PDB file of C-alpha atoms in Angstrom:
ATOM      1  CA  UNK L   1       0.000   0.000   0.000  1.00 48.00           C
ATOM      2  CA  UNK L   2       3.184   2.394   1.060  1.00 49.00           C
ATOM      3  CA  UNK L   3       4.658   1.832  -2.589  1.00 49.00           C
ATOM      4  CA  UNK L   4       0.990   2.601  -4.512  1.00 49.00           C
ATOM      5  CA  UNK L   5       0.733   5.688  -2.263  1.00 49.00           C
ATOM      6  CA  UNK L   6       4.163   7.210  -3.455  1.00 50.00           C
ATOM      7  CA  UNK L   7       3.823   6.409  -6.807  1.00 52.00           C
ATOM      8  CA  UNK L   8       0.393   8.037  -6.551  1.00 59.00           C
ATOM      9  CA  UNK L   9       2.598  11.275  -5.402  1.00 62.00           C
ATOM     10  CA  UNK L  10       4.448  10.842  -8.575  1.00 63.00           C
ATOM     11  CA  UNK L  11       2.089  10.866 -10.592  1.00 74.00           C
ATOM     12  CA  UNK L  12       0.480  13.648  -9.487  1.00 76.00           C
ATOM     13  CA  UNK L  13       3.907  15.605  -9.097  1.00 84.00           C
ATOM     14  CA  UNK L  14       5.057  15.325 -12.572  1.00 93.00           C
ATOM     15  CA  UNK L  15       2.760  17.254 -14.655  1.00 92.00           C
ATOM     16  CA  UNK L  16       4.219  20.264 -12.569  1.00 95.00           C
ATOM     17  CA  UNK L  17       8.169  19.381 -12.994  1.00 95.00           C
ATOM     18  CA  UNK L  18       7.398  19.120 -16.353  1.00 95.00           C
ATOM     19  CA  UNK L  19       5.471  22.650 -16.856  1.00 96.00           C
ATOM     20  CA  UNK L  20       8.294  24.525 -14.012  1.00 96.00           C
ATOM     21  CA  UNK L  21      11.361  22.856 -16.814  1.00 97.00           C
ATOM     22  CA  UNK L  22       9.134  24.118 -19.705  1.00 97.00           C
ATOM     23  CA  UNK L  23       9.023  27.599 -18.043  1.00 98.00           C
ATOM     24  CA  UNK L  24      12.411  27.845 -17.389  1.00 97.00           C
ATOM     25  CA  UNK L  25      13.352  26.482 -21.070  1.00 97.00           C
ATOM     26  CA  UNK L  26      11.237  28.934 -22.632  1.00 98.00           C
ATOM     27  CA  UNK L  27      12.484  32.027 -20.541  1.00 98.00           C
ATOM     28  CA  UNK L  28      15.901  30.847 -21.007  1.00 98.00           C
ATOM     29  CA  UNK L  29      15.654  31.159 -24.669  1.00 97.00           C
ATOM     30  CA  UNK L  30      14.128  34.435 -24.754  1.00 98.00           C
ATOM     31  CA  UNK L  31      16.966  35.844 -23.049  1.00 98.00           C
ATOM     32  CA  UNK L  32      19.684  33.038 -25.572  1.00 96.00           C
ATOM     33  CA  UNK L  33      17.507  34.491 -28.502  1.00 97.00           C
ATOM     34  CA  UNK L  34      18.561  38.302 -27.298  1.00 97.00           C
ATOM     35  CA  UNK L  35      22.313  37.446 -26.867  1.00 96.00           C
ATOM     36  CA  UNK L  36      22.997  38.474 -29.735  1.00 95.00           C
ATOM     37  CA  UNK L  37      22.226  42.022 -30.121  1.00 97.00           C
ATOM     38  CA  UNK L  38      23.603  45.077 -28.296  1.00 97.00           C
ATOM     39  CA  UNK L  39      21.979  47.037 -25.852  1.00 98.00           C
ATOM     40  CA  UNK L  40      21.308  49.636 -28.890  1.00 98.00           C
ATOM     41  CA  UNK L  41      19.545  46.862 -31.177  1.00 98.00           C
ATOM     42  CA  UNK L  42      17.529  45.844 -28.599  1.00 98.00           C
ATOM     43  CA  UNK L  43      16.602  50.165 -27.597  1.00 98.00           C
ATOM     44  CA  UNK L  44      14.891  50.885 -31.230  1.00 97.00           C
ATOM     45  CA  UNK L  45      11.755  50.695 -32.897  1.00 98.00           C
ATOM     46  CA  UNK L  46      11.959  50.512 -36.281  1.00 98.00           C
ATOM     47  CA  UNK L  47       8.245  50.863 -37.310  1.00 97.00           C
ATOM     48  CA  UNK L  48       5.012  51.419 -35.338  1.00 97.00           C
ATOM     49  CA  UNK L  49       4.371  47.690 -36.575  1.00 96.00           C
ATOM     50  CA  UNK L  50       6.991  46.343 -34.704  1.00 98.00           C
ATOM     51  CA  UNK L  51       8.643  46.324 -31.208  1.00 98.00           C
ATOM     52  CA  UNK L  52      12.015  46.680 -29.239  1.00 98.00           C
ATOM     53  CA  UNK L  53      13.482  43.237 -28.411  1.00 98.00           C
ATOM     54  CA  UNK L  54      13.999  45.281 -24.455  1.00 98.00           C
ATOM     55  CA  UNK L  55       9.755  45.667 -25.074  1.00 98.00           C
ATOM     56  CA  UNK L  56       9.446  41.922 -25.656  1.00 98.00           C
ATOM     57  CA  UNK L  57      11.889  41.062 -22.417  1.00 98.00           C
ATOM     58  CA  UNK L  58       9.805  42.965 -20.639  1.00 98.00           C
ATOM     59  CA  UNK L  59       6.024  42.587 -21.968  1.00 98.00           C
ATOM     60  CA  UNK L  60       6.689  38.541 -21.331  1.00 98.00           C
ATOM     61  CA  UNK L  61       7.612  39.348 -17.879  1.00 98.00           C
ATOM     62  CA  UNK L  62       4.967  41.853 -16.891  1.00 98.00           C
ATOM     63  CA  UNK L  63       2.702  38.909 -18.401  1.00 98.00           C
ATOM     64  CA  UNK L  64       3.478  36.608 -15.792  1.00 98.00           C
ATOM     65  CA  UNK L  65       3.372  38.790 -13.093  1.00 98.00           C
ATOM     66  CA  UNK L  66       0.409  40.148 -13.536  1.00 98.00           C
ATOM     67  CA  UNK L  67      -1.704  37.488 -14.433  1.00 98.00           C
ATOM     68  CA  UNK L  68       0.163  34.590 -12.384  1.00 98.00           C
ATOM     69  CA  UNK L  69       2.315  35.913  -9.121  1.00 98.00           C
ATOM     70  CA  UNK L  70       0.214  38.897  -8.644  1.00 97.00           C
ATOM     71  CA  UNK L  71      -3.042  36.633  -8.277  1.00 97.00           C
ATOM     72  CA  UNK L  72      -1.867  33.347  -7.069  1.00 97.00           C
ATOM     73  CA  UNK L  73       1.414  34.910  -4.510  1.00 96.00           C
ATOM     74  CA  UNK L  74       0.109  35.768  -0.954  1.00 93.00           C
ATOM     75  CA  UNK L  75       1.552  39.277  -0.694  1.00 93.00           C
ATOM     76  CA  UNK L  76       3.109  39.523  -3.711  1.00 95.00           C
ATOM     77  CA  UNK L  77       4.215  43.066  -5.176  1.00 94.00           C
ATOM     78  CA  UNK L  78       5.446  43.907  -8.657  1.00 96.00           C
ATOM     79  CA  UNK L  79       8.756  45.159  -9.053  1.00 98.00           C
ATOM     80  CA  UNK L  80       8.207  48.586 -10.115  1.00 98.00           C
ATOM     81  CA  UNK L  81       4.519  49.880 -10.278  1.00 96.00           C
ATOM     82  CA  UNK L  82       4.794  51.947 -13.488  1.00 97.00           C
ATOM     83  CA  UNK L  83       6.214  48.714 -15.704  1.00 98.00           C
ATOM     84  CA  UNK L  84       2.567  48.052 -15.681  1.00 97.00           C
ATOM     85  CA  UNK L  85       1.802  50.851 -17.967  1.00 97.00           C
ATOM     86  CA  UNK L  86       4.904  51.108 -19.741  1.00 98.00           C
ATOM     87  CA  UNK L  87       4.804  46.781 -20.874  1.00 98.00           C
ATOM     88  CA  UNK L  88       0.741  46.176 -21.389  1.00 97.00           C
ATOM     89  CA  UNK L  89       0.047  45.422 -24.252  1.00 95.00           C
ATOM     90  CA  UNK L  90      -3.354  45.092 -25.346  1.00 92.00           C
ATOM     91  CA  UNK L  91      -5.359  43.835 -22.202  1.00 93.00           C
ATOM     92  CA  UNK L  92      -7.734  46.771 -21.583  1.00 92.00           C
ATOM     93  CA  UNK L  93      -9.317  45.153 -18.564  1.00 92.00           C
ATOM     94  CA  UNK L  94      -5.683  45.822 -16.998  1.00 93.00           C
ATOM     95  CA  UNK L  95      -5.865  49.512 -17.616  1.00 94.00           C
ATOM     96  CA  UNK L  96      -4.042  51.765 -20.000  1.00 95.00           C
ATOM     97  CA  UNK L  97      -1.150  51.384 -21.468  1.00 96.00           C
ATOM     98  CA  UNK L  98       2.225  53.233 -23.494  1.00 97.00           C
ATOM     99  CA  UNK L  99       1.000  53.619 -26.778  1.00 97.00           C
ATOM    100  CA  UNK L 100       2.397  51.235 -29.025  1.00 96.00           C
ATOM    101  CA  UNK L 101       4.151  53.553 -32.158  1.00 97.00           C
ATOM    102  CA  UNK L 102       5.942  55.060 -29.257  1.00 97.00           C
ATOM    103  CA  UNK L 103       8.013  51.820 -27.907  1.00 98.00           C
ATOM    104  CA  UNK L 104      11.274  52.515 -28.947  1.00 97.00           C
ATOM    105  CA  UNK L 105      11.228  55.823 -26.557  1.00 97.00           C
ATOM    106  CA  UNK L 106      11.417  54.104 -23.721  1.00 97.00           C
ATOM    107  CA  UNK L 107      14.768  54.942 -22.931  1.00 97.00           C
ATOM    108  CA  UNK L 108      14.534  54.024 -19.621  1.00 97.00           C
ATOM    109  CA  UNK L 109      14.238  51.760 -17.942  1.00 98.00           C
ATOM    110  CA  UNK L 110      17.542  50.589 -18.872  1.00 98.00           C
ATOM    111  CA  UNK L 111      18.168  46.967 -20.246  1.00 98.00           C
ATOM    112  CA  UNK L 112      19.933  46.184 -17.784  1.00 98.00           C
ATOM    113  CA  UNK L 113      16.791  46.835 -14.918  1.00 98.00           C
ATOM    114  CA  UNK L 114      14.379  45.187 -17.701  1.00 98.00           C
ATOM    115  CA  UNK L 115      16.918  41.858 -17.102  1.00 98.00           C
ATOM    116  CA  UNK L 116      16.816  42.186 -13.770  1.00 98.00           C
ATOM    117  CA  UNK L 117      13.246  42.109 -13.431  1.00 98.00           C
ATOM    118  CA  UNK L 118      13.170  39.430 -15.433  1.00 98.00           C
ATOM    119  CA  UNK L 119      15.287  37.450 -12.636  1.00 98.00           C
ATOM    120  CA  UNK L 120      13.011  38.489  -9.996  1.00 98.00           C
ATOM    121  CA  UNK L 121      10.011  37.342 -11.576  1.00 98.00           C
ATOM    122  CA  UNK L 122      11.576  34.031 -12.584  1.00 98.00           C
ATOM    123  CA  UNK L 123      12.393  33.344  -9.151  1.00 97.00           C
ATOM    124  CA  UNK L 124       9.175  34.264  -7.898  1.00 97.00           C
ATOM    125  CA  UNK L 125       7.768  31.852 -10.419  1.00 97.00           C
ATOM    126  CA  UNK L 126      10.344  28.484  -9.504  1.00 96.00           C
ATOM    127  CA  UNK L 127       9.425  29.524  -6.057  1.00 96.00           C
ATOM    128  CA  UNK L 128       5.697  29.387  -6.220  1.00 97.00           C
ATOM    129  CA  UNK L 129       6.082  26.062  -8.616  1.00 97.00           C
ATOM    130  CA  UNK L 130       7.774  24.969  -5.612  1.00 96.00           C
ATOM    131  CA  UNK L 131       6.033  25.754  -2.625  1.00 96.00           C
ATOM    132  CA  UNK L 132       2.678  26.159  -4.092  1.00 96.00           C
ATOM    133  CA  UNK L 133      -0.240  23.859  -2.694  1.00 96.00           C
ATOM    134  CA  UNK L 134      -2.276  21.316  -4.879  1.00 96.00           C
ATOM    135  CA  UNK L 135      -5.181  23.595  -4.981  1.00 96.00           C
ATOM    136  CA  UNK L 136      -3.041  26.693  -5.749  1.00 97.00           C
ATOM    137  CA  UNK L 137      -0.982  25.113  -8.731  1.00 97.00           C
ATOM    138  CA  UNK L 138      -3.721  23.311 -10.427  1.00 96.00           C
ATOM    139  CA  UNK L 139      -5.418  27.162 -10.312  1.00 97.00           C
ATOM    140  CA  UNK L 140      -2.435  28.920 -11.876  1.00 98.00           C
ATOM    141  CA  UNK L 141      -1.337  26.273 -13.957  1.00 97.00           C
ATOM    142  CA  UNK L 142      -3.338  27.025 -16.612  1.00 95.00           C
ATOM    143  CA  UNK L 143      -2.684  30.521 -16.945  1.00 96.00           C
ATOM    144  CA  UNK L 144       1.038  29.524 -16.795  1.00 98.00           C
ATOM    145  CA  UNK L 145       1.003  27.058 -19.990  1.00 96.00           C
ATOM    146  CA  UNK L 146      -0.685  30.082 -21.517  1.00 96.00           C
ATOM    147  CA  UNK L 147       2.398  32.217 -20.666  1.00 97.00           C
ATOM    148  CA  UNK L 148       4.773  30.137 -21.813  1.00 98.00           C
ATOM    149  CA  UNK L 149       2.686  29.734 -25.340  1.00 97.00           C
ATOM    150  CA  UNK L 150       2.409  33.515 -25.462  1.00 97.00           C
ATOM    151  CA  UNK L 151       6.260  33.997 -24.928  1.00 98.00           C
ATOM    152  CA  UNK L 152       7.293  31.543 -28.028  1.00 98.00           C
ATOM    153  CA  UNK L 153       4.678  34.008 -29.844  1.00 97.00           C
ATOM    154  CA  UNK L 154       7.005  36.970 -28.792  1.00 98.00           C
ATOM    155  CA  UNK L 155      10.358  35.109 -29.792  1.00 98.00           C
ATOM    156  CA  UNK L 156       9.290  35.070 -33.354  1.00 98.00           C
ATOM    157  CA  UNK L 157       8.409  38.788 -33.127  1.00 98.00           C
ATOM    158  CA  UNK L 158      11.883  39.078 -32.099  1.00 98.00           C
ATOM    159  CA  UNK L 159      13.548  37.963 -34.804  1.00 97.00           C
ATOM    160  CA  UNK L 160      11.052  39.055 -37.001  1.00 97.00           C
ATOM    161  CA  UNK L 161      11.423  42.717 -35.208  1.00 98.00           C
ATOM    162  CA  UNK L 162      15.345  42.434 -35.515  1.00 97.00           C
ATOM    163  CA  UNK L 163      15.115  41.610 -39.277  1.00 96.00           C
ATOM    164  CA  UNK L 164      13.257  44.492 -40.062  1.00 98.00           C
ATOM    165  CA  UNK L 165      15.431  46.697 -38.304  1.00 98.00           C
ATOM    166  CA  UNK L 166      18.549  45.615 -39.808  1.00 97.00           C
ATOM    167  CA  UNK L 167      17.121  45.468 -43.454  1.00 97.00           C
ATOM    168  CA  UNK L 168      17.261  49.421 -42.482  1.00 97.00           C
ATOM    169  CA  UNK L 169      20.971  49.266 -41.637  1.00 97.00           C
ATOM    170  CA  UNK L 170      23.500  50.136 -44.495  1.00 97.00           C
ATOM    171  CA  UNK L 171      26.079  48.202 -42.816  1.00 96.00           C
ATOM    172  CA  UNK L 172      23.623  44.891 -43.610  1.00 93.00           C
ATOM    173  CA  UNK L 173      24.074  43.419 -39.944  1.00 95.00           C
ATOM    174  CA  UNK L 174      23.661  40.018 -39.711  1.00 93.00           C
ATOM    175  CA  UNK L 175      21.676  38.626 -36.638  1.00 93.00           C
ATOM    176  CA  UNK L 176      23.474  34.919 -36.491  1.00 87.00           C
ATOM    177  CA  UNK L 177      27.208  35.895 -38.554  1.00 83.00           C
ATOM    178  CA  UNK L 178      28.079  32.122 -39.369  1.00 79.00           C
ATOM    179  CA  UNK L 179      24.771  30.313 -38.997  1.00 72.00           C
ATOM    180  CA  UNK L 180      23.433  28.328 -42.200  1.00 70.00           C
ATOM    181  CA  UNK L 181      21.075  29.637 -44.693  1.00 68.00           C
ATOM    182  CA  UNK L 182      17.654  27.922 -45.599  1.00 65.00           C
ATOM    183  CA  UNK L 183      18.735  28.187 -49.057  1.00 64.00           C
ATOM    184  CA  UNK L 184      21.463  25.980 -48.831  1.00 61.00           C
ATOM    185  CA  UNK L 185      18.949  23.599 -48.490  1.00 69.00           C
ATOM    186  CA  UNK L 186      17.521  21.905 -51.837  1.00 77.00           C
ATOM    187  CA  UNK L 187      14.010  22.344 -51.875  1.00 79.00           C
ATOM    188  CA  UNK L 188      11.616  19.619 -53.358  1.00 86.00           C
ATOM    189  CA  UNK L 189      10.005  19.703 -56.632  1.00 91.00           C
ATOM    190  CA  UNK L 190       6.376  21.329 -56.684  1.00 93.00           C
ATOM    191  CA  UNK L 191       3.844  18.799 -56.941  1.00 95.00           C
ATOM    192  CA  UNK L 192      -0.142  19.436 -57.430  1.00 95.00           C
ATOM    193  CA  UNK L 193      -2.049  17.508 -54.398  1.00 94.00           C
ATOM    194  CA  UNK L 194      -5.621  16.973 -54.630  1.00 94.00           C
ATOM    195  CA  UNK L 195      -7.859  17.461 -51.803  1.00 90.00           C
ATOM    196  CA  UNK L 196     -11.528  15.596 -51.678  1.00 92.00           C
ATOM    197  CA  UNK L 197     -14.278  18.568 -50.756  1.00 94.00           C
ATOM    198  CA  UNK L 198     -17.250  17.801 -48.738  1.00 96.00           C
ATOM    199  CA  UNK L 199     -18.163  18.571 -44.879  1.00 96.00           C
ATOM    200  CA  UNK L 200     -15.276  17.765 -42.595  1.00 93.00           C
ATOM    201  CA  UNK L 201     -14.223  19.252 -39.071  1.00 94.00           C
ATOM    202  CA  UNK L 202     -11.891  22.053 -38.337  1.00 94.00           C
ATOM    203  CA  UNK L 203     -10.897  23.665 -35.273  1.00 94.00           C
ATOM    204  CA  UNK L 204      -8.679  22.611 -32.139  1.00 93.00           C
ATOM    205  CA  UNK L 205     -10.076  19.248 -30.518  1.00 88.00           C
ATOM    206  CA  UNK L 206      -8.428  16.960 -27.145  1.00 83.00           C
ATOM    207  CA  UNK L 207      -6.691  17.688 -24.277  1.00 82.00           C
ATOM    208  CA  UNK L 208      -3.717  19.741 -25.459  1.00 85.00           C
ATOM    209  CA  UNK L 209      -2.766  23.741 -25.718  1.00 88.00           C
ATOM    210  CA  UNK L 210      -4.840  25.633 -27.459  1.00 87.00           C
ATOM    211  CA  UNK L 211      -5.717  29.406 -28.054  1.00 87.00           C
ATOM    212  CA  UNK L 212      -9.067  30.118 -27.913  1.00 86.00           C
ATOM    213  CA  UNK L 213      -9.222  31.373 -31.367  1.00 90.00           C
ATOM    214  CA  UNK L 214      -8.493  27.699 -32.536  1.00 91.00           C
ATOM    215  CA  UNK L 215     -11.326  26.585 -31.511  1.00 90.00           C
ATOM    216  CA  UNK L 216     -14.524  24.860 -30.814  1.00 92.00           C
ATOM    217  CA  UNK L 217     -14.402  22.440 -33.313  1.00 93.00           C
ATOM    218  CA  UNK L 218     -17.148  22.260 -35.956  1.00 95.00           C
ATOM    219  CA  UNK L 219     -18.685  21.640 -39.794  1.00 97.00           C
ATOM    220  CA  UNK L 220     -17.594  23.328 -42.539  1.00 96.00           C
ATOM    221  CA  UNK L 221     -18.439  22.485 -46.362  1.00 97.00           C
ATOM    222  CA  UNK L 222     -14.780  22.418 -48.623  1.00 95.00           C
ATOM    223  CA  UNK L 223     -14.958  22.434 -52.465  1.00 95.00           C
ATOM    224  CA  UNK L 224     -12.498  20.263 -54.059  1.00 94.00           C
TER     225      UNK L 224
END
């Protein structure tokens, strides 16, 4: 009876080792995917359509501690008050926010305080992975899976951000100097594929991630 009992625990404990290593993976390569650049690539803005890689490091931070330590943490207070205005994005139920054309003024803070606040909140979160109760994690831990999701969104608008930015540069910067081009690649002869119309079923459907916009699942009529 001991032996079912612990592996019982086990059970139960791994879905949460594997979502605290998936946080940490995914905020680890935020920060690897930023390595790169200088303090000055990561300052500018170059069109209203785009953002500051310093706005990203800091928008996926103020995500998690506003919509996971800030509810779930007993006592919990964000590092600096204004980063709330300065880092929202689009949530208006949060309140108002820096507009977004006007993201590559933020001067300050510095990169080096956006980093740091990323540190706090990331041991704020391994902390309340930790510590936190059953009833507690299984309440947060869906809002966490949708912050890590939402951060992989904002490391492609990194390096789609950067690319823009140095397609302005005369000096033709290079994000990765060295790293291997897709062309190299030989691509595969075009091919026509056929699809069969008729009423099948789109839309997100099981027990995985999803965004909501994915989904319910339902009818449509395709034309062949």
């Amino acid at each position: 009876m001991a032996t079912s009992v612990s592996h019982s625990s086990s059970d139960r404990a791994a879905p949460r080792r594997m979502l605290t290593g998936r946080v940490a993976a995914v905020r680890a390569q935020t920060l690897a995917l930023a390595q790169p650049l200088t303090a000055e690539d990561q300052q500018v803005q170059s069109m209203a359509d785009a953002s500051p890689t310093k706005w990203h490091l800091a928008h996926t931070t103020w995500f998690f501690e506003t919509f996971v330590l800030a509810p779930h943490v007993k006592g919990f207070a964000p590092f600096d008050e204004s980063f709330g205005y300065l880092f929202n994005s689009y949530y208006e139920s949060v309140g108002p926010r820096h507009p977004r054309p006007s993201r590559g003024l933020l001067t300050r803070p510095a990169l080096e305080r956006v980093r740091a606040w990323r540190a706090h909140v990331d041991a704020a979160l391994v902390a309340f992975l930790a510590d936190a109760s059953e009833e507690a994690y299984a309440a947060a831990a869906p809002m966490i899976e949708l912050g890590v999701h939402h951060e992989e969104q904002h490391q492609e608008l990194i390096l789609m951000d950067i690319l823009h930015l140095f397609s302005l540069n005369p000096l033709a910067p290079a994000y990765a100097p060295g790293a291997p081009l897709a062309i190299d690649a030989a691509a595969a002869p075009p091919r026509w594929i056929e699809v069969e119309g008729g009423l099948i079923e789109i839309g997100h459907h099981g027990d995985g991630f999803a965004f909501d916009n994915e989904g319910p699942r339902h009818k449509t009529w395709l034309e062949d």
